[in-house]
Amino acid sequence: MINILLVDDEKKICEFIKACLDKEGYNSDVAYDGKSAISYFEKNNYDIVILDRMIPDISGEKICEYIRSKSNIPIIMLTSKVEDEDRIEGFKLGCDDYICKPFNVIELVLRVKSILKRSNIKGEEVIKFGNFFELSKISPELKLEGKNIYLTNTEYKILLTLASNPKKVYSREELLENTVGDSYEKFDRVIDSHIKNLRQKIEIDSSNPKIIQTVYGMGYKFGIQ
């Protein structure tokens, strides 16, 4: 799953962009200020950042500089400044693309796809951790130490969600929303049952799990870093 960080203080614009990204099958987190953006970035793994230049507390330029000092992740900068000098300055700061407001959201989505393709972040790729763990992003195919492990569709979705963002702790409600669907909305403990079955398949010792870890009072996280 492609994870996107969207940073803009205009809530309605964010909601519309997020809806379009969701429709494409992307997972997106929204930050409305600089501090939240940096917090999201530090706690999660993203494939691309969409960043407004005019952010209230910390400027988009500073956020861009910070992200670029930590990662080579692609950055698309949004701005109402249309002068050539401003665009040049944005590229100097490390952004990969520049879109002037107002813009067509379809164009933004196409640019996201283009950058992801150039960055070799494709849906057919796998999530790998050394030679131990290899999970397909498009089908329920898991290899542990080269051995194929059968997963049900729900088990696969749970594992893919967790492995796509190893730093994030997912609540049961989030896992339900991402994997099981609305039919189980009031029965969040159904996730525990799927996690138990999944651990029996992938853990060396399911009573002392290392791959899917419980964070008490919060939920679950992926244990391989």
mmCIF file of C-alpha atoms in Angstrom:
data_model
loop_
_atom_site.group_PDB
_atom_site.id
_atom_site.type_symbol
_atom_site.label_atom_id
_atom_site.label_comp_id
_atom_site.label_asym_id
_atom_site.label_seq_id
_atom_site.Cartn_x
_atom_site.Cartn_y
_atom_site.Cartn_z
ATOM 1 C CA MET A 1 0.000 0.000 0.000
ATOM 2 C CA ILE A 2 1.285 3.458 -0.935
ATOM 3 C CA ASN A 3 1.387 5.829 2.046
ATOM 4 C CA ILE A 4 1.128 9.583 1.460
ATOM 5 C CA LEU A 5 1.570 12.498 3.860
ATOM 6 C CA LEU A 6 -0.580 15.509 2.903
ATOM 7 C CA VAL A 7 0.292 18.815 4.593
ATOM 8 C CA ASP A 8 -2.016 21.805 4.099
ATOM 9 C CA ASP A 9 -3.879 24.099 6.510
ATOM 10 C CA GLU A 10 -6.939 24.369 4.242
ATOM 11 C CA LYS A 11 -9.225 21.642 5.542
ATOM 12 C CA LYS A 12 -11.665 21.491 2.615
ATOM 13 C CA ILE A 13 -8.846 21.208 0.089
ATOM 14 C CA CYS A 14 -7.260 18.434 2.155
ATOM 15 C CA GLU A 15 -10.520 16.519 2.399
ATOM 16 C CA PHE A 16 -11.016 16.680 -1.370
ATOM 17 C CA ILE A 17 -7.430 15.672 -2.172
ATOM 18 C CA LYS A 18 -7.571 12.838 0.363
ATOM 19 C CA ALA A 19 -10.834 11.549 -1.123
ATOM 20 C CA CYS A 20 -9.244 11.464 -4.590
ATOM 21 C CA LEU A 21 -6.133 9.706 -3.277
ATOM 22 C CA ASP A 22 -8.268 7.180 -1.384
ATOM 23 C CA LYS A 23 -10.170 6.458 -4.591
ATOM 24 C CA GLU A 24 -6.857 5.524 -6.226
ATOM 25 C CA GLY A 25 -6.161 3.044 -3.425
ATOM 26 C CA TYR A 26 -3.589 5.180 -1.612
ATOM 27 C CA ASN A 27 -3.454 5.576 2.157
ATOM 28 C CA SER A 28 -3.044 9.226 3.174
ATOM 29 C CA ASP A 29 -2.509 11.011 6.489
ATOM 30 C CA VAL A 30 -3.384 14.701 6.753
ATOM 31 C CA ALA A 31 -1.478 17.298 8.786
ATOM 32 C CA TYR A 32 -2.904 20.814 9.085
ATOM 33 C CA ASP A 33 0.201 22.411 10.595
ATOM 34 C CA GLY A 34 3.958 22.012 10.601
ATOM 35 C CA LYS A 35 4.338 20.387 14.001
ATOM 36 C CA SER A 36 1.799 17.702 13.113
ATOM 37 C CA ALA A 37 3.513 17.154 9.762
ATOM 38 C CA ILE A 38 6.890 16.547 11.392
ATOM 39 C CA SER A 39 5.295 14.289 14.015
ATOM 40 C CA TYR A 40 3.563 12.194 11.323
ATOM 41 C CA PHE A 41 6.782 11.986 9.322
ATOM 42 C CA GLU A 42 8.841 10.836 12.303
ATOM 43 C CA LYS A 43 6.340 8.169 13.374
ATOM 44 C CA ASN A 44 5.416 6.690 9.988
ATOM 45 C CA ASN A 45 6.934 5.552 6.699
ATOM 46 C CA TYR A 46 5.681 7.454 3.657
ATOM 47 C CA ASP A 47 6.233 7.000 -0.059
ATOM 48 C CA ILE A 48 5.574 10.640 -1.011
ATOM 49 C CA VAL A 49 4.782 13.984 0.662
ATOM 50 C CA ILE A 50 2.368 16.605 -0.701
ATOM 51 C CA LEU A 51 3.328 19.840 1.045
ATOM 52 C CA ASP A 52 1.757 23.297 0.968
ATOM 53 C CA ARG A 53 4.328 26.082 1.053
ATOM 54 C CA MET A 54 2.272 28.393 3.284
ATOM 55 C CA ILE A 55 1.852 26.607 6.641
ATOM 56 C CA PRO A 56 0.972 28.681 9.764
ATOM 57 C CA ASP A 57 3.453 27.569 12.438
ATOM 58 C CA ILE A 58 6.379 26.151 10.449
ATOM 59 C CA SER A 59 6.844 27.214 6.844
ATOM 60 C CA GLY A 60 6.618 24.678 4.050
ATOM 61 C CA GLU A 61 10.203 25.548 3.167
ATOM 62 C CA LYS A 62 11.418 24.573 6.645
ATOM 63 C CA ILE A 63 9.393 21.352 6.584
ATOM 64 C CA CYS A 64 10.803 20.521 3.149
ATOM 65 C CA GLU A 65 14.347 21.146 4.385
ATOM 66 C CA TYR A 66 13.758 18.981 7.456
ATOM 67 C CA ILE A 67 12.301 16.076 5.487
ATOM 68 C CA ARG A 68 15.052 16.291 2.898
ATOM 69 C CA SER A 69 17.692 16.185 5.644
ATOM 70 C CA LYS A 70 16.224 12.879 6.822
ATOM 71 C CA SER A 71 15.052 11.202 3.631
ATOM 72 C CA ASN A 72 15.056 11.184 -0.170
ATOM 73 C CA ILE A 73 11.282 10.713 -0.210
ATOM 74 C CA PRO A 74 9.605 12.528 -3.150
ATOM 75 C CA ILE A 75 8.027 15.887 -2.227
ATOM 76 C CA ILE A 76 5.388 17.747 -4.240
ATOM 77 C CA MET A 77 5.082 21.377 -3.137
ATOM 78 C CA LEU A 78 1.795 23.262 -3.460
ATOM 79 C CA THR A 79 1.849 27.055 -3.587
ATOM 80 C CA SER A 80 -0.072 30.161 -4.588
ATOM 81 C CA LYS A 81 3.220 31.826 -5.563
ATOM 82 C CA VAL A 82 3.579 31.684 -9.333
ATOM 83 C CA GLU A 83 6.823 33.575 -9.958
ATOM 84 C CA ASP A 84 9.710 31.649 -11.513
ATOM 85 C CA GLU A 85 11.976 32.634 -8.620
ATOM 86 C CA ASP A 86 9.633 30.968 -6.126
ATOM 87 C CA ARG A 87 9.531 27.722 -8.093
ATOM 88 C CA ILE A 88 13.306 27.740 -8.463
ATOM 89 C CA GLU A 89 13.675 28.270 -4.715
ATOM 90 C CA GLY A 90 11.336 25.331 -4.081
ATOM 91 C CA PHE A 91 13.476 23.043 -6.224
ATOM 92 C CA LYS A 92 16.603 24.293 -4.463
ATOM 93 C CA LEU A 93 15.034 23.264 -1.156
ATOM 94 C CA GLY A 94 14.666 19.724 -2.459
ATOM 95 C CA CYS A 95 11.109 19.352 -3.718
ATOM 96 C CA ASP A 96 10.606 17.078 -6.735
ATOM 97 C CA ASP A 97 7.619 18.833 -8.276
ATOM 98 C CA TYR A 98 5.820 22.146 -7.937
ATOM 99 C CA ILE A 99 2.094 22.820 -8.454
ATOM 100 C CA CYS A 100 0.575 26.303 -8.350
ATOM 101 C CA LYS A 101 -2.817 26.926 -6.742
ATOM 102 C CA PRO A 102 -5.522 26.710 -7.859
ATOM 103 C CA PHE A 103 -4.922 23.362 -9.526
ATOM 104 C CA ASN A 104 -6.866 20.422 -10.911
ATOM 105 C CA VAL A 105 -6.796 17.548 -8.418
ATOM 106 C CA ILE A 106 -6.747 15.064 -11.291
ATOM 107 C CA GLU A 107 -3.468 16.639 -12.407
ATOM 108 C CA LEU A 108 -2.099 16.304 -8.867
ATOM 109 C CA VAL A 109 -3.016 12.613 -8.737
ATOM 110 C CA LEU A 110 -1.388 12.025 -12.135
ATOM 111 C CA ARG A 111 1.775 13.755 -10.943
ATOM 112 C CA VAL A 112 1.787 11.582 -7.826
ATOM 113 C CA LYS A 113 1.523 8.475 -10.001
ATOM 114 C CA SER A 114 4.289 9.709 -12.296
ATOM 115 C CA ILE A 115 6.679 10.443 -9.431
ATOM 116 C CA LEU A 116 5.951 7.118 -7.756
ATOM 117 C CA LYS A 117 6.616 5.330 -11.026
ATOM 118 C CA ARG A 118 9.923 7.150 -11.504
ATOM 119 C CA SER A 119 10.840 6.345 -7.913
ATOM 120 C CA ASN A 120 10.173 2.647 -8.570
ATOM 121 C CA ILE A 121 7.467 2.569 -5.910
ATOM 122 C CA LYS A 122 5.037 0.288 -7.721
ATOM 123 C CA GLY A 123 2.106 -1.797 -6.665
ATOM 124 C CA GLU A 124 3.709 -5.005 -7.897
ATOM 125 C CA GLU A 125 6.704 -4.627 -5.589
ATOM 126 C CA VAL A 126 7.100 -6.469 -2.332
ATOM 127 C CA ILE A 127 7.814 -5.386 1.218
ATOM 128 C CA LYS A 128 11.139 -6.920 2.202
ATOM 129 C CA PHE A 129 13.097 -7.073 5.427
ATOM 130 C CA GLY A 130 16.442 -8.678 4.659
ATOM 131 C CA ASN A 131 16.168 -12.248 3.409
ATOM 132 C CA PHE A 132 13.726 -13.149 6.169
ATOM 133 C CA PHE A 133 10.434 -11.453 5.267
ATOM 134 C CA GLU A 134 8.922 -10.873 1.810
ATOM 135 C CA LEU A 135 5.276 -9.803 1.368
ATOM 136 C CA SER A 136 3.611 -9.003 -1.957
ATOM 137 C CA LYS A 137 1.716 -5.716 -2.179
ATOM 138 C CA ILE A 138 -0.878 -7.015 -4.635
ATOM 139 C CA SER A 139 -1.649 -10.609 -3.655
ATOM 140 C CA PRO A 140 -1.666 -12.688 -0.446
ATOM 141 C CA GLU A 141 1.822 -14.079 -0.983
ATOM 142 C CA LEU A 142 4.202 -14.245 1.971
ATOM 143 C CA LYS A 143 7.638 -15.810 2.199
ATOM 144 C CA LEU A 144 9.426 -16.307 5.506
ATOM 145 C CA GLU A 145 13.038 -17.411 5.103
ATOM 146 C CA GLY A 146 12.134 -18.445 1.540
ATOM 147 C CA LYS A 147 9.185 -20.586 2.655
ATOM 148 C CA ASN A 148 5.710 -19.836 1.270
ATOM 149 C CA ILE A 149 3.096 -19.128 3.956
ATOM 150 C CA TYR A 150 -0.614 -19.398 3.151
ATOM 151 C CA LEU A 151 -2.691 -16.413 4.289
ATOM 152 C CA THR A 152 -6.415 -15.809 4.163
ATOM 153 C CA ASN A 153 -7.479 -12.551 2.523
ATOM 154 C CA THR A 154 -8.173 -10.896 5.885
ATOM 155 C CA GLU A 155 -4.889 -12.100 7.386
ATOM 156 C CA TYR A 156 -3.074 -10.733 4.353
ATOM 157 C CA LYS A 157 -4.749 -7.319 4.648
ATOM 158 C CA ILE A 158 -3.888 -7.103 8.344
ATOM 159 C CA LEU A 159 -0.260 -8.043 7.750
ATOM 160 C CA LEU A 160 0.047 -5.702 4.752
ATOM 161 C CA THR A 161 -1.360 -2.802 6.768
ATOM 162 C CA LEU A 162 1.059 -3.396 9.638
ATOM 163 C CA ALA A 163 4.118 -4.082 7.456
ATOM 164 C CA SER A 164 3.493 -1.021 5.277
ATOM 165 C CA ASN A 165 3.964 1.234 8.304
ATOM 166 C CA PRO A 166 6.254 -0.537 10.788
ATOM 167 C CA LYS A 167 6.594 2.475 13.092
ATOM 168 C CA LYS A 168 2.854 2.950 13.548
ATOM 169 C CA VAL A 169 0.703 1.395 16.260
ATOM 170 C CA TYR A 170 -2.717 0.477 14.836
ATOM 171 C CA SER A 171 -5.787 0.343 17.040
ATOM 172 C CA ARG A 172 -8.277 -2.472 16.514
ATOM 173 C CA GLU A 173 -10.680 0.055 15.014
ATOM 174 C CA GLU A 174 -8.098 1.140 12.428
ATOM 175 C CA LEU A 175 -7.335 -2.449 11.470
ATOM 176 C CA LEU A 176 -11.048 -3.156 11.136
ATOM 177 C CA GLU A 177 -11.496 -0.153 8.883
ATOM 178 C CA ASN A 178 -8.497 -1.072 6.717
ATOM 179 C CA THR A 179 -9.065 -4.808 6.479
ATOM 180 C CA VAL A 180 -12.341 -6.333 7.600
ATOM 181 C CA GLY A 181 -14.938 -3.748 6.679
ATOM 182 C CA ASP A 182 -18.061 -2.160 8.087
ATOM 183 C CA SER A 183 -19.869 -5.445 8.766
ATOM 184 C CA TYR A 184 -17.742 -5.990 11.871
ATOM 185 C CA GLU A 185 -17.876 -2.390 13.042
ATOM 186 C CA LYS A 186 -19.170 -3.218 16.534
ATOM 187 C CA PHE A 187 -17.039 -6.303 17.089
ATOM 188 C CA ASP A 188 -13.478 -5.012 17.241
ATOM 189 C CA ARG A 189 -12.282 -8.143 19.087
ATOM 190 C CA VAL A 190 -12.634 -10.073 15.828
ATOM 191 C CA ILE A 191 -9.227 -8.568 14.989
ATOM 192 C CA ASP A 192 -7.728 -10.388 17.977
ATOM 193 C CA SER A 193 -8.909 -13.690 16.534
ATOM 194 C CA HIS A 194 -7.319 -12.969 13.148
ATOM 195 C CA ILE A 195 -4.091 -11.817 14.821
ATOM 196 C CA LYS A 196 -3.984 -15.047 16.848
ATOM 197 C CA ASN A 197 -4.363 -17.172 13.712
ATOM 198 C CA LEU A 198 -1.799 -15.071 11.870
ATOM 199 C CA ARG A 199 0.741 -15.424 14.667
ATOM 200 C CA GLN A 200 0.358 -19.193 14.649
ATOM 201 C CA LYS A 201 1.366 -19.150 10.984
ATOM 202 C CA ILE A 202 4.266 -16.694 11.032
ATOM 203 C CA GLU A 203 5.765 -16.586 14.533
ATOM 204 C CA ILE A 204 8.434 -18.993 15.778
ATOM 205 C CA ASP A 205 6.743 -18.828 19.184
ATOM 206 C CA SER A 206 3.200 -17.448 18.965
ATOM 207 C CA SER A 207 3.141 -16.926 22.743
ATOM 208 C CA ASN A 208 6.126 -14.581 22.430
ATOM 209 C CA PRO A 209 5.470 -12.805 19.116
ATOM 210 C CA LYS A 210 8.238 -10.852 17.405
ATOM 211 C CA ILE A 211 6.618 -10.011 14.059
ATOM 212 C CA ILE A 212 3.204 -8.783 15.209
ATOM 213 C CA GLN A 213 3.589 -7.126 18.588
ATOM 214 C CA THR A 214 0.892 -6.075 21.028
ATOM 215 C CA VAL A 215 1.115 -2.537 22.385
ATOM 216 C CA TYR A 216 -1.040 -2.780 25.474
ATOM 217 C CA GLY A 217 -3.870 -0.294 25.675
ATOM 218 C CA MET A 218 -3.245 0.843 22.091
ATOM 219 C CA GLY A 219 -3.295 -2.017 19.580
ATOM 220 C CA TYR A 220 -0.764 -3.764 17.358
ATOM 221 C CA LYS A 221 2.388 -2.923 15.433
ATOM 222 C CA PHE A 222 4.813 -4.630 13.079
ATOM 223 C CA GLY A 223 7.872 -5.744 15.025
ATOM 224 C CA ILE A 224 10.467 -6.079 12.264
ATOM 225 C CA GLN A 225 12.376 -2.858 11.568
#
